[in-house]
Structure formats: C-alpha cells, structure tokens
PDB file of C-alpha atoms in Angstrom:
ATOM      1  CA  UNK A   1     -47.376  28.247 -54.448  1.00  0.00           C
ATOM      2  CA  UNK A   2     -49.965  26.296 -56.912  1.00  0.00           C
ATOM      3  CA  UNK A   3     -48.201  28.277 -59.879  1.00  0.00           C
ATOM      4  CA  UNK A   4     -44.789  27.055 -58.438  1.00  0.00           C
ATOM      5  CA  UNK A   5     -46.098  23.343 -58.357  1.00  0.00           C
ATOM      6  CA  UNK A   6     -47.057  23.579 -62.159  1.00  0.00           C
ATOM      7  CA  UNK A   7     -44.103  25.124 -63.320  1.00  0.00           C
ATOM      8  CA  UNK A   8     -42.142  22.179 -61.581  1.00  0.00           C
ATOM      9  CA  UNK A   9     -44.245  19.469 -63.563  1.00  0.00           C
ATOM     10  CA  UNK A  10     -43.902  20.889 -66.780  1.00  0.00           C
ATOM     11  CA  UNK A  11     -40.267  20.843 -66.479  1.00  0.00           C
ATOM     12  CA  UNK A  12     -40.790  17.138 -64.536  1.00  0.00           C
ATOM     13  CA  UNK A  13     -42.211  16.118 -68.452  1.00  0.00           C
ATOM     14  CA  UNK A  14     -39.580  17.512 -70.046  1.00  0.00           C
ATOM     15  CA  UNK A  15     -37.040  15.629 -72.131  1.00  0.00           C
ATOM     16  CA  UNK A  16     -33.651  15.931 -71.056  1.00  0.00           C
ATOM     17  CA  UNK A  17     -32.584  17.786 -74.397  1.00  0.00           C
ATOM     18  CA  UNK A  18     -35.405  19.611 -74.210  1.00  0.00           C
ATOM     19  CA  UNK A  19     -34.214  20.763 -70.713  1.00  0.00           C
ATOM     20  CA  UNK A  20     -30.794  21.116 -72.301  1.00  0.00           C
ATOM     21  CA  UNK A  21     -31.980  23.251 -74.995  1.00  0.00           C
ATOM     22  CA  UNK A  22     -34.052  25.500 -72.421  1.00  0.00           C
ATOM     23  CA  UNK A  23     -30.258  25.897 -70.043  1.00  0.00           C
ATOM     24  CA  UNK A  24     -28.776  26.795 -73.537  1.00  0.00           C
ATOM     25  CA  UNK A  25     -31.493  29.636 -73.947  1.00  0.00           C
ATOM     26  CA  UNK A  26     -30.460  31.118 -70.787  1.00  0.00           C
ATOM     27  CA  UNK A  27     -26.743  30.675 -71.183  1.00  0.00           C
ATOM     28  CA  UNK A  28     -27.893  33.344 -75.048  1.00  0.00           C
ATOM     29  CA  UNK A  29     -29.972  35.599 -72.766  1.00  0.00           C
ATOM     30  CA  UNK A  30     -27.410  35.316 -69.467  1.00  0.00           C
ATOM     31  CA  UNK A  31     -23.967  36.124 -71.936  1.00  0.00           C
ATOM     32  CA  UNK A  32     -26.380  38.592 -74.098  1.00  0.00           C
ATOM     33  CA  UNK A  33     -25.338  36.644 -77.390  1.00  0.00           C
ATOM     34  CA  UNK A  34     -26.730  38.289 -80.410  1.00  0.00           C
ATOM     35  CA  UNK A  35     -27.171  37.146 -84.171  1.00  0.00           C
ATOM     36  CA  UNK A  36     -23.855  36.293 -85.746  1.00  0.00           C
ATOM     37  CA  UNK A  37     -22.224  35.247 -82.467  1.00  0.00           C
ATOM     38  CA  UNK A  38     -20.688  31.830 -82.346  1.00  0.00           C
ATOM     39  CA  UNK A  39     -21.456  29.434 -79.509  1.00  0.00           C
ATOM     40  CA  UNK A  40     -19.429  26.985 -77.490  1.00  0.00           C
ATOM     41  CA  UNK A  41     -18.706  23.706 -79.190  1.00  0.00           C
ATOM     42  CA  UNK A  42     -20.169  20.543 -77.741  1.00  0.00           C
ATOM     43  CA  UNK A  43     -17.353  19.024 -75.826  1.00  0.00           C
ATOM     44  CA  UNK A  44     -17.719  23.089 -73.746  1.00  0.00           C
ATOM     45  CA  UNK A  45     -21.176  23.333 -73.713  1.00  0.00           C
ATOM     46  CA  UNK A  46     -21.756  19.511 -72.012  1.00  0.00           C
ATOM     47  CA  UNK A  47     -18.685  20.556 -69.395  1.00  0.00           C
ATOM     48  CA  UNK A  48     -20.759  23.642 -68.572  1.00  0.00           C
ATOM     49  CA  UNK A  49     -24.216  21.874 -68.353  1.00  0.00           C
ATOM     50  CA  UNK A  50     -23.061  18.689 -66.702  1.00  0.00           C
ATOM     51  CA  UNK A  51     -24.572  16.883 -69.680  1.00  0.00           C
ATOM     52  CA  UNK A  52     -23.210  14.560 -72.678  1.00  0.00           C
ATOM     53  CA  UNK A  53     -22.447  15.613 -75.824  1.00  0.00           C
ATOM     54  CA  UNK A  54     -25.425  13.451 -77.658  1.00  0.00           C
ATOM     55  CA  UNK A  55     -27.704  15.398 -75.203  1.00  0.00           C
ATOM     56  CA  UNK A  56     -26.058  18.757 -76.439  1.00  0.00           C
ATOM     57  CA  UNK A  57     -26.345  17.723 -79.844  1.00  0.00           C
ATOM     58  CA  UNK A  58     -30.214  17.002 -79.910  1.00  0.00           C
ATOM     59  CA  UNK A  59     -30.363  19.971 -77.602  1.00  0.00           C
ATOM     60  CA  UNK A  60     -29.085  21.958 -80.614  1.00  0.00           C
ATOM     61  CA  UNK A  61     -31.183  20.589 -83.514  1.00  0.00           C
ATOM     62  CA  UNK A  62     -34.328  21.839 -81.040  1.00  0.00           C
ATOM     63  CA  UNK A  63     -33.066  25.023 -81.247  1.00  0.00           C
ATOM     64  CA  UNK A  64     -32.104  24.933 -84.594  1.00  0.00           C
ATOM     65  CA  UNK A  65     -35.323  24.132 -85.632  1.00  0.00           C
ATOM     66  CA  UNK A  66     -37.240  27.188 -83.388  1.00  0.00           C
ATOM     67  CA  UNK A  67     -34.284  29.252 -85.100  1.00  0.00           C
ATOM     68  CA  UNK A  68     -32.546  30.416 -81.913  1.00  0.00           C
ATOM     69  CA  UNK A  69     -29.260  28.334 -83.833  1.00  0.00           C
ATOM     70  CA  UNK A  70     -27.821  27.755 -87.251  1.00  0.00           C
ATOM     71  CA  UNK A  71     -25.062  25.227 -88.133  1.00  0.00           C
ATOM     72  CA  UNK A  72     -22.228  26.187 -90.407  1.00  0.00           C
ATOM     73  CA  UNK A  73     -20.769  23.738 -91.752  1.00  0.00           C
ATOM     74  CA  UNK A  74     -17.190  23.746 -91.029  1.00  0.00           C
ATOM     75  CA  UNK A  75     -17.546  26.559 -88.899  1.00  0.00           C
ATOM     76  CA  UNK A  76     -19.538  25.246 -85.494  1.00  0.00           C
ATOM     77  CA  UNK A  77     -22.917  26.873 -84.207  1.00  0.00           C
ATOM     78  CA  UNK A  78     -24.062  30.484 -84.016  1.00  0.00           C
ATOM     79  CA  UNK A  79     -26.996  32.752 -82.808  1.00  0.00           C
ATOM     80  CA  UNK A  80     -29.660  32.715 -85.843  1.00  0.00           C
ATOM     81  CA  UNK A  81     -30.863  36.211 -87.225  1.00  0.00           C
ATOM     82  CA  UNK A  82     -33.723  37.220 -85.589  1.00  0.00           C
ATOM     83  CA  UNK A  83     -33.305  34.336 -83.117  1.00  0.00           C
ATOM     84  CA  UNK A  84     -36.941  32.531 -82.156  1.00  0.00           C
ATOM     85  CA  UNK A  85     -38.460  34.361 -84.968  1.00  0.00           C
ATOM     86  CA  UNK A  86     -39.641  31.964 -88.174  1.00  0.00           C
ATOM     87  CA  UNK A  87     -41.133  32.761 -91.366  1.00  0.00           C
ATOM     88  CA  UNK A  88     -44.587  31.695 -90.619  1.00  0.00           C
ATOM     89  CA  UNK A  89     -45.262  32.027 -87.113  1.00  0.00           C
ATOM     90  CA  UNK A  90     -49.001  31.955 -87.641  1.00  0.00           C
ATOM     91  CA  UNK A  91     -49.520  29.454 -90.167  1.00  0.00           C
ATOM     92  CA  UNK A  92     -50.490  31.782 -93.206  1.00  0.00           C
ATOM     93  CA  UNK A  93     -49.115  29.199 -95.809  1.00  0.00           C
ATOM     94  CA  UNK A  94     -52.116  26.824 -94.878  1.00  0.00           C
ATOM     95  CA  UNK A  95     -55.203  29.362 -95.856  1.00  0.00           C
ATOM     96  CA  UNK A  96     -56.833  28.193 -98.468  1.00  0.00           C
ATOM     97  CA  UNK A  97     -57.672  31.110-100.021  1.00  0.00           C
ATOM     98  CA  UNK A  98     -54.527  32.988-100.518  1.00  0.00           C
ATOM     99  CA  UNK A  99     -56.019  36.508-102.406  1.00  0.00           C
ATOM    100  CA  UNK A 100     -58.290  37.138 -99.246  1.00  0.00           C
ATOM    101  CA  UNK A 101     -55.588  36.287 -96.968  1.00  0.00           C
ATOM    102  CA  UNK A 102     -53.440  38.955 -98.722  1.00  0.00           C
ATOM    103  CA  UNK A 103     -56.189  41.561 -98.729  1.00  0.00           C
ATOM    104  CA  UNK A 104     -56.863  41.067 -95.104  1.00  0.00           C
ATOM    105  CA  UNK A 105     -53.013  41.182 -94.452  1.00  0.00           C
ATOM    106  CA  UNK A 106     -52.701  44.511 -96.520  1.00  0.00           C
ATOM    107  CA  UNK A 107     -55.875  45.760 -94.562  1.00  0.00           C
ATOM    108  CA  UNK A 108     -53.959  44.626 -91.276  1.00  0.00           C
ATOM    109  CA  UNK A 109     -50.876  46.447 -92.605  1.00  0.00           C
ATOM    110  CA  UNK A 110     -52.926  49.938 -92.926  1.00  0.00           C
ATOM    111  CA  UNK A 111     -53.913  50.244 -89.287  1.00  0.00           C
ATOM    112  CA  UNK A 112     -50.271  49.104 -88.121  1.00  0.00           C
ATOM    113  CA  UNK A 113     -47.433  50.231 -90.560  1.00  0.00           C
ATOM    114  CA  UNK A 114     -48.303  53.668 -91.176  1.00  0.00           C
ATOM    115  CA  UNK A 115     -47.385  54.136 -87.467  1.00  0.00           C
ATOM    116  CA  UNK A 116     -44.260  51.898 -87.374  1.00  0.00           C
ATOM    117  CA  UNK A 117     -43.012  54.142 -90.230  1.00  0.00           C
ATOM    118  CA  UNK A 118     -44.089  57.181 -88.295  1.00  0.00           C
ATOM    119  CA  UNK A 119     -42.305  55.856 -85.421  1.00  0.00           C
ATOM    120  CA  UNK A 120     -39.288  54.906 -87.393  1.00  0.00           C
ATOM    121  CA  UNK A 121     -39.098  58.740 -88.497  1.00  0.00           C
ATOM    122  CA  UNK A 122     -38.666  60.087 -85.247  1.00  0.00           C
ATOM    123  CA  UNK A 123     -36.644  57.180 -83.503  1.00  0.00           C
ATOM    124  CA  UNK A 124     -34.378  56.738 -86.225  1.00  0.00           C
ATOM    125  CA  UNK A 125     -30.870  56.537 -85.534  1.00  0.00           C
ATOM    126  CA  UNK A 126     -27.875  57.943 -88.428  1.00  0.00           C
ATOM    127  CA  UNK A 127     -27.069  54.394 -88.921  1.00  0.00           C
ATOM    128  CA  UNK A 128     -30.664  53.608 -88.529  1.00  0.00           C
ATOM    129  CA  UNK A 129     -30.889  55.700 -91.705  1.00  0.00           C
ATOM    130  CA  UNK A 130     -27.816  54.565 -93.456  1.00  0.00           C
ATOM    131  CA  UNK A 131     -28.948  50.948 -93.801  1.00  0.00           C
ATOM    132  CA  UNK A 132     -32.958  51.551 -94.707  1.00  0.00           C
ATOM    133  CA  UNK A 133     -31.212  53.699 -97.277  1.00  0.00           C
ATOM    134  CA  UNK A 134     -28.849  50.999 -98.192  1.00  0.00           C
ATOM    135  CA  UNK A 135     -31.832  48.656 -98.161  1.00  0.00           C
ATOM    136  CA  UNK A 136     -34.223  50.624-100.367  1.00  0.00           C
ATOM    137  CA  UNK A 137     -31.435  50.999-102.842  1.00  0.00           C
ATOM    138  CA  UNK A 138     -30.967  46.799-103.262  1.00  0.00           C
ATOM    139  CA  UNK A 139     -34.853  46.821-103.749  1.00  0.00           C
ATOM    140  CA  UNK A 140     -34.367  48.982-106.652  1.00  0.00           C
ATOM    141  CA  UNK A 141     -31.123  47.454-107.671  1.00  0.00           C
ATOM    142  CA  UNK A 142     -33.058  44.358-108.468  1.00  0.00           C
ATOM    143  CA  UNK A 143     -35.960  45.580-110.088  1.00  0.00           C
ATOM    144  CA  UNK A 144     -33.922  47.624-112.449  1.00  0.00           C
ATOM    145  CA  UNK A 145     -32.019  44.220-113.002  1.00  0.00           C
ATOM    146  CA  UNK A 146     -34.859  42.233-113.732  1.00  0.00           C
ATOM    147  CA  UNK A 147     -34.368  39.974-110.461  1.00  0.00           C
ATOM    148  CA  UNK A 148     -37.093  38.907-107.991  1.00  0.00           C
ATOM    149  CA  UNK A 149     -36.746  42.036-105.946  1.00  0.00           C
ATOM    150  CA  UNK A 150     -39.140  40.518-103.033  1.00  0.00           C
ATOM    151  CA  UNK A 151     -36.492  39.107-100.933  1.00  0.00           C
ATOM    152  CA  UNK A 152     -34.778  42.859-100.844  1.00  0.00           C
ATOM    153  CA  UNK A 153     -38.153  44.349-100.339  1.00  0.00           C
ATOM    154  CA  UNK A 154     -39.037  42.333 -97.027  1.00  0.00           C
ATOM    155  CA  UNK A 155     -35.333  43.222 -95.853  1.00  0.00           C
ATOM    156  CA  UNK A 156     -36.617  47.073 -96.663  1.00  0.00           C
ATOM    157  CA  UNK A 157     -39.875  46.780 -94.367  1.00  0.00           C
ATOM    158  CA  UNK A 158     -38.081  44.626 -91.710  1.00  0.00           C
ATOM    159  CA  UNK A 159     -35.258  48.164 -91.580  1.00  0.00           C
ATOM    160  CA  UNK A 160     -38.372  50.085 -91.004  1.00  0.00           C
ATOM    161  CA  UNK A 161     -39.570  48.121 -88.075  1.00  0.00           C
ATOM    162  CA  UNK A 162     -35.969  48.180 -86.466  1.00  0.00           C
ATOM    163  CA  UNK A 163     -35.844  51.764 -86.706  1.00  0.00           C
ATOM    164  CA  UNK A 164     -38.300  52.140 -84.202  1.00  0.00           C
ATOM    165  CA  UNK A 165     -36.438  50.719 -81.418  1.00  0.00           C
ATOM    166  CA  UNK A 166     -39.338  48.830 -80.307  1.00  0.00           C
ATOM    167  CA  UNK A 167     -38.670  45.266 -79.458  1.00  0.00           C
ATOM    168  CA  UNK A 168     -42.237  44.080 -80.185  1.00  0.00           C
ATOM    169  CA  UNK A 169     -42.004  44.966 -83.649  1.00  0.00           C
ATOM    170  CA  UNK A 170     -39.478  43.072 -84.677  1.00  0.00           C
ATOM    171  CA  UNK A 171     -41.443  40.068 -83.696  1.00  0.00           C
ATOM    172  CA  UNK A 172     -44.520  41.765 -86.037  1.00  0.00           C
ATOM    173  CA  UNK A 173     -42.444  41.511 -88.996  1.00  0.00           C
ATOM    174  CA  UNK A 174     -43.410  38.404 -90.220  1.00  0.00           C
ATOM    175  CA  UNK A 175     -46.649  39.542 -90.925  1.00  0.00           C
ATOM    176  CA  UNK A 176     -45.432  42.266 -93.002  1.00  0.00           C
ATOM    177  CA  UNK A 177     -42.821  40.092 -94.668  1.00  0.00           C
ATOM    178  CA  UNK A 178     -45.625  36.696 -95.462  1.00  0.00           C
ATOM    179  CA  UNK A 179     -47.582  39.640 -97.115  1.00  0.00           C
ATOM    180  CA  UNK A 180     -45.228  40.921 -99.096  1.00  0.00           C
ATOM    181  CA  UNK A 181     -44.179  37.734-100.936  1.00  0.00           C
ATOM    182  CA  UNK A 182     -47.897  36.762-101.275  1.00  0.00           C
ATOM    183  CA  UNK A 183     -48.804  40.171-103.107  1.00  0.00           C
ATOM    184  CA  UNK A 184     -45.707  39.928-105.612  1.00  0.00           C
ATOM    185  CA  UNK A 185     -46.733  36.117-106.184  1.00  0.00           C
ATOM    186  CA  UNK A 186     -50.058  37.170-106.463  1.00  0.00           C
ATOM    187  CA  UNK A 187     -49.806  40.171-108.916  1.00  0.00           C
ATOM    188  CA  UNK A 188     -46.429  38.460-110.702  1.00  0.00           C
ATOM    189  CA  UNK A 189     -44.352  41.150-109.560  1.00  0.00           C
ATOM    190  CA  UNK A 190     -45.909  44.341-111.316  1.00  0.00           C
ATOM    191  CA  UNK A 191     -46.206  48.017-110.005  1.00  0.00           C
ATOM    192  CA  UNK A 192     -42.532  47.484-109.762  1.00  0.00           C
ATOM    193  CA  UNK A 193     -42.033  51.782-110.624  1.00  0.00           C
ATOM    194  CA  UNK A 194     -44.813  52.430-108.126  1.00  0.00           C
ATOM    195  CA  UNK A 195     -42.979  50.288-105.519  1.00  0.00           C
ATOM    196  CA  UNK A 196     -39.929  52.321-106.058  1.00  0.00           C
ATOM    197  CA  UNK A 197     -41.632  55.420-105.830  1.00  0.00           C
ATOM    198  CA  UNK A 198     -43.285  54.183-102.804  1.00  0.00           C
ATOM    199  CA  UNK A 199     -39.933  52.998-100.992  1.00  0.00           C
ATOM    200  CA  UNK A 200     -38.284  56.330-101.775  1.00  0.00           C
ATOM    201  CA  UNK A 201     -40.982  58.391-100.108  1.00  0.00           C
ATOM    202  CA  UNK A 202     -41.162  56.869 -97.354  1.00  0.00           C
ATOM    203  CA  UNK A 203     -37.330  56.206 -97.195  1.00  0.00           C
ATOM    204  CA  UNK A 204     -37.004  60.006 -97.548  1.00  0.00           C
ATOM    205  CA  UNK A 205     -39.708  60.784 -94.724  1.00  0.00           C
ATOM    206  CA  UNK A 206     -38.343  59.132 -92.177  1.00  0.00           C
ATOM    207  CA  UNK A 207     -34.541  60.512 -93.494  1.00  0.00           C
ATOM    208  CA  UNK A 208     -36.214  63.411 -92.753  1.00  0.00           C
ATOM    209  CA  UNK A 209     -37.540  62.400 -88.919  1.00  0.00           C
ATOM    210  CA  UNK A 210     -40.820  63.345 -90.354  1.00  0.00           C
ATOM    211  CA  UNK A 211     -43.567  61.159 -88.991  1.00  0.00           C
ATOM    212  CA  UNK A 212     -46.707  61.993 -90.875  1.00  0.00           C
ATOM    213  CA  UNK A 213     -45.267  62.199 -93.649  1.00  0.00           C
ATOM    214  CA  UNK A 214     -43.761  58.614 -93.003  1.00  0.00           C
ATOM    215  CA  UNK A 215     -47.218  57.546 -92.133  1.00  0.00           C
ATOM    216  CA  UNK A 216     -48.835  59.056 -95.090  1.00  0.00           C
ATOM    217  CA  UNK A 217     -46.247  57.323 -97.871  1.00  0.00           C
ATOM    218  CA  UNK A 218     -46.753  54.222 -96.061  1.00  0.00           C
ATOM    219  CA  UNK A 219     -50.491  54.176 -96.473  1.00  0.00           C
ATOM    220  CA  UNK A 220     -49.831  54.816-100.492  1.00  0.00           C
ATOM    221  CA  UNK A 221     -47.375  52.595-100.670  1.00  0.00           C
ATOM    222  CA  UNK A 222     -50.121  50.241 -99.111  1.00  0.00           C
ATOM    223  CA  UNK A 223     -53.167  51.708-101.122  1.00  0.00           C
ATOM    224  CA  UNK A 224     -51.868  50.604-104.064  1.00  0.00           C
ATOM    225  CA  UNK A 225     -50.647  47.013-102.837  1.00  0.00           C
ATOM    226  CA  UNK A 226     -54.902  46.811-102.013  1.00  0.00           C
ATOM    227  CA  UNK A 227     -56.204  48.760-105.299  1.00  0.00           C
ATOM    228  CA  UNK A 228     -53.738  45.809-107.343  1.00  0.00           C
ATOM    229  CA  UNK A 229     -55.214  42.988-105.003  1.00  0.00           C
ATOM    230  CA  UNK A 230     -58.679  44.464-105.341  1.00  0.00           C
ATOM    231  CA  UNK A 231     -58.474  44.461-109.556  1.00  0.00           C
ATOM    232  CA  UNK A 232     -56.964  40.507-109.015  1.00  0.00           C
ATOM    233  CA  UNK A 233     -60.177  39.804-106.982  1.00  0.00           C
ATOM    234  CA  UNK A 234     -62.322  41.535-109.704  1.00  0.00           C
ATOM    235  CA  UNK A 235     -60.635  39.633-112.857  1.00  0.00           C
ATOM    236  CA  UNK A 236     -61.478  35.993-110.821  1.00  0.00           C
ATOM    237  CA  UNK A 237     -64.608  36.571-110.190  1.00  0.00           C
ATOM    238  CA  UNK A 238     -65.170  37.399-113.762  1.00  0.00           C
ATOM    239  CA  UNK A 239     -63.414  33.966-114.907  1.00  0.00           C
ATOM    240  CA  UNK A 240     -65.786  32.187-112.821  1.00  0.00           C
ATOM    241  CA  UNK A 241     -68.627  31.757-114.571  1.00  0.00           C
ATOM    242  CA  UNK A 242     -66.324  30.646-117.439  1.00  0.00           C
ATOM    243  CA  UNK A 243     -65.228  27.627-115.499  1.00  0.00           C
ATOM    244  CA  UNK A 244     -68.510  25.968-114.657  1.00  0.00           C
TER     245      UNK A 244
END
C-alpha cells in the first residue's frame, strides 16, 4: 500500500510530457520496437495518447535526449541504437585525472572482459560470428589506412558483448567503449600491430567456441593496453620535476 501511495506522487509531479514520454516508453516495450524501427508520427501518436501534438513533441525531445529516439530529418522518428544507453552513463569525462581513470578502467576491464569474451565463445551464434568477424576486419581496415581506427574498435568490443546473449552486458559496454577512446587518446593511437594481433586472437577464439582461450587473448589484449598506460604514467612523472 505505502509503496503504491509513492509511486502515485511521483507520477502526481510529473510534467505532462514527461508523462507522455513515459506512455511512449511503454507503447516501444508493449509493440517490442527495436533500433531502426520508425515510430508513429505526431498527429498518430497524440490520437493514441489522448494528448496534443506540442505535448508529443516535447515528449519526444525527452526521449531523444535519454536516446530511446533519434530524428531524421525528412524521414520522422525512430528507435535509437542501443535505446536508453548514452556514451557516458557514469560521468567519466569529468575526472580530472584522465591516465588513472584509464588505468583503473583497464584494471576494471581485466576482472570483467576476459569472461564476456569467454562467454561470447560458447554463446556465439553463426551470425554472431559473421559480424565480430566483419567488425574486427573494419578495425584493421582503418589502421592499415591510416584512419582513427577507435570508433571501429569500440564497435569490435561492443560485438563481443552481444555475443553473449546477456542483456546486462550490453548496458556494460560503455565502460569498455569510454576506455577505449581514452587509451588511444592517451597513447596517440600506437600498438596499432599489437591491437590487430590482439583482435584476431580473440576473434579466432571465440570463432572457435573456445572460452579460455577467449579469456586468455582478452587479458593480452588488455595487458598490453595497462603495460602502454603504465610506461605513460612513468614518462609524467619523470617530466615533473622539470615543470616546477
């Protein structure tokens, strides 16, 4: 009873798009809309709410901006990738000190992504398979181009987590991904040939529904992401002195 009572306040200080926006949650989870999939225009969405359009559209931009939505121009409104998920869920951008954030992310990465990739091996699905593959070969496409290669290489760890079937670790992924870009902004992009090395190995592994050995090219892969972060650390400390 007393948890019913709270529940109704809290919707008794909502907003009305706010409420809007929560009715067009459940209309995504309700019609089991996925990423890609276009939703009703306004003039549909109000009809089926009982609400105006101006309360739809701020409804939207709420949604838009906990990216559930995303507005193509010219084309109307669709589920977002990875809807509810954002880049920086936990506010990583605002440590100051960005090299011990990334070697506590890399240490967080040891305990957890060896066993997604082990996990990944022997949940894996053939097309599972097909697109890490697909994904490990961008990576490497854009390295051997010269490109900035990180934006393929978070695609190439998020595969991994999807190949596990899990739904939490999806929703893990940012941490992975935030760590990622920090260590190639940190290091300027080098080991590039030991990141290809390390993406085929464990690309192969879990090809191969081998778990440990998934688990044991992940934790290389992540060694030398912490040896590289460890020799940054090293060569500031040194320039300190310097700077007084």
């Amino acid at each position: 009873m007393e948890y019913s009572q709270f529940e109704s306040i809290q919707h008794a200080e909502q907003t009305l798009p706010e409420k809007v926006a929560d009715q067009i949650s459940q209309l995504i989870i309700e019609n089991q809309l996925t990423s890609g999939d276009k939703l009703p225009n306004e003039f549909e969405l109000g009809a089926q709410l009982n609400v105006g359009r101006g309360s739809v559209r701020e409804a939207v931009k709420l949604l838009v901006a906990r990216n559930v939505l995303e507005i193509r121009r010219g084309k109307g409104t669709y589920i977002a990738d990875n809807p509810g998920q954002i880049d920086d869920p936990l506010g990583f951008a605002y440590y100051s000190d960005q090299l011990k954030l990334a070697l506590d992310l890399v240490e967080t990465r040891t305990v957890i992504e060896p066993w997604i990739a082990s996990m990944a091996a022997q949940r894996a699905s053939e097309d599972d398979i097909v697109q890490l593959h697909q994904s490990r070969l961008l990576v490497e496409e854009e390295i051997l181009a010269g490109r900035n290669h990180l934006p393929k290489d978070k695609e190439f760890h998020t595969s991994i987590a999807r190949c596990t079937h899990n739904l939490v670790m999806p929703k893990l992924i940012p941490i992975i991904t935030y760590s990622v870009e920090l260590f190639g902004t940190l290091n300027g992009n080098r080991l590039q040939s030991e990141t290809i090395i390390g993406h085929r190995a464990i690309d192969e592994a879990i090809t191969a529904h081998d778990g440990e050995a998934a688990a044991n090219a992940m934790r290389q892969h992540l060694k030398q992401n912490r040896i590289e972060l460890e020799a940054i650390l090293v060569e500031r400390k040194r320039q300190e002195p310097s700077k007084r």
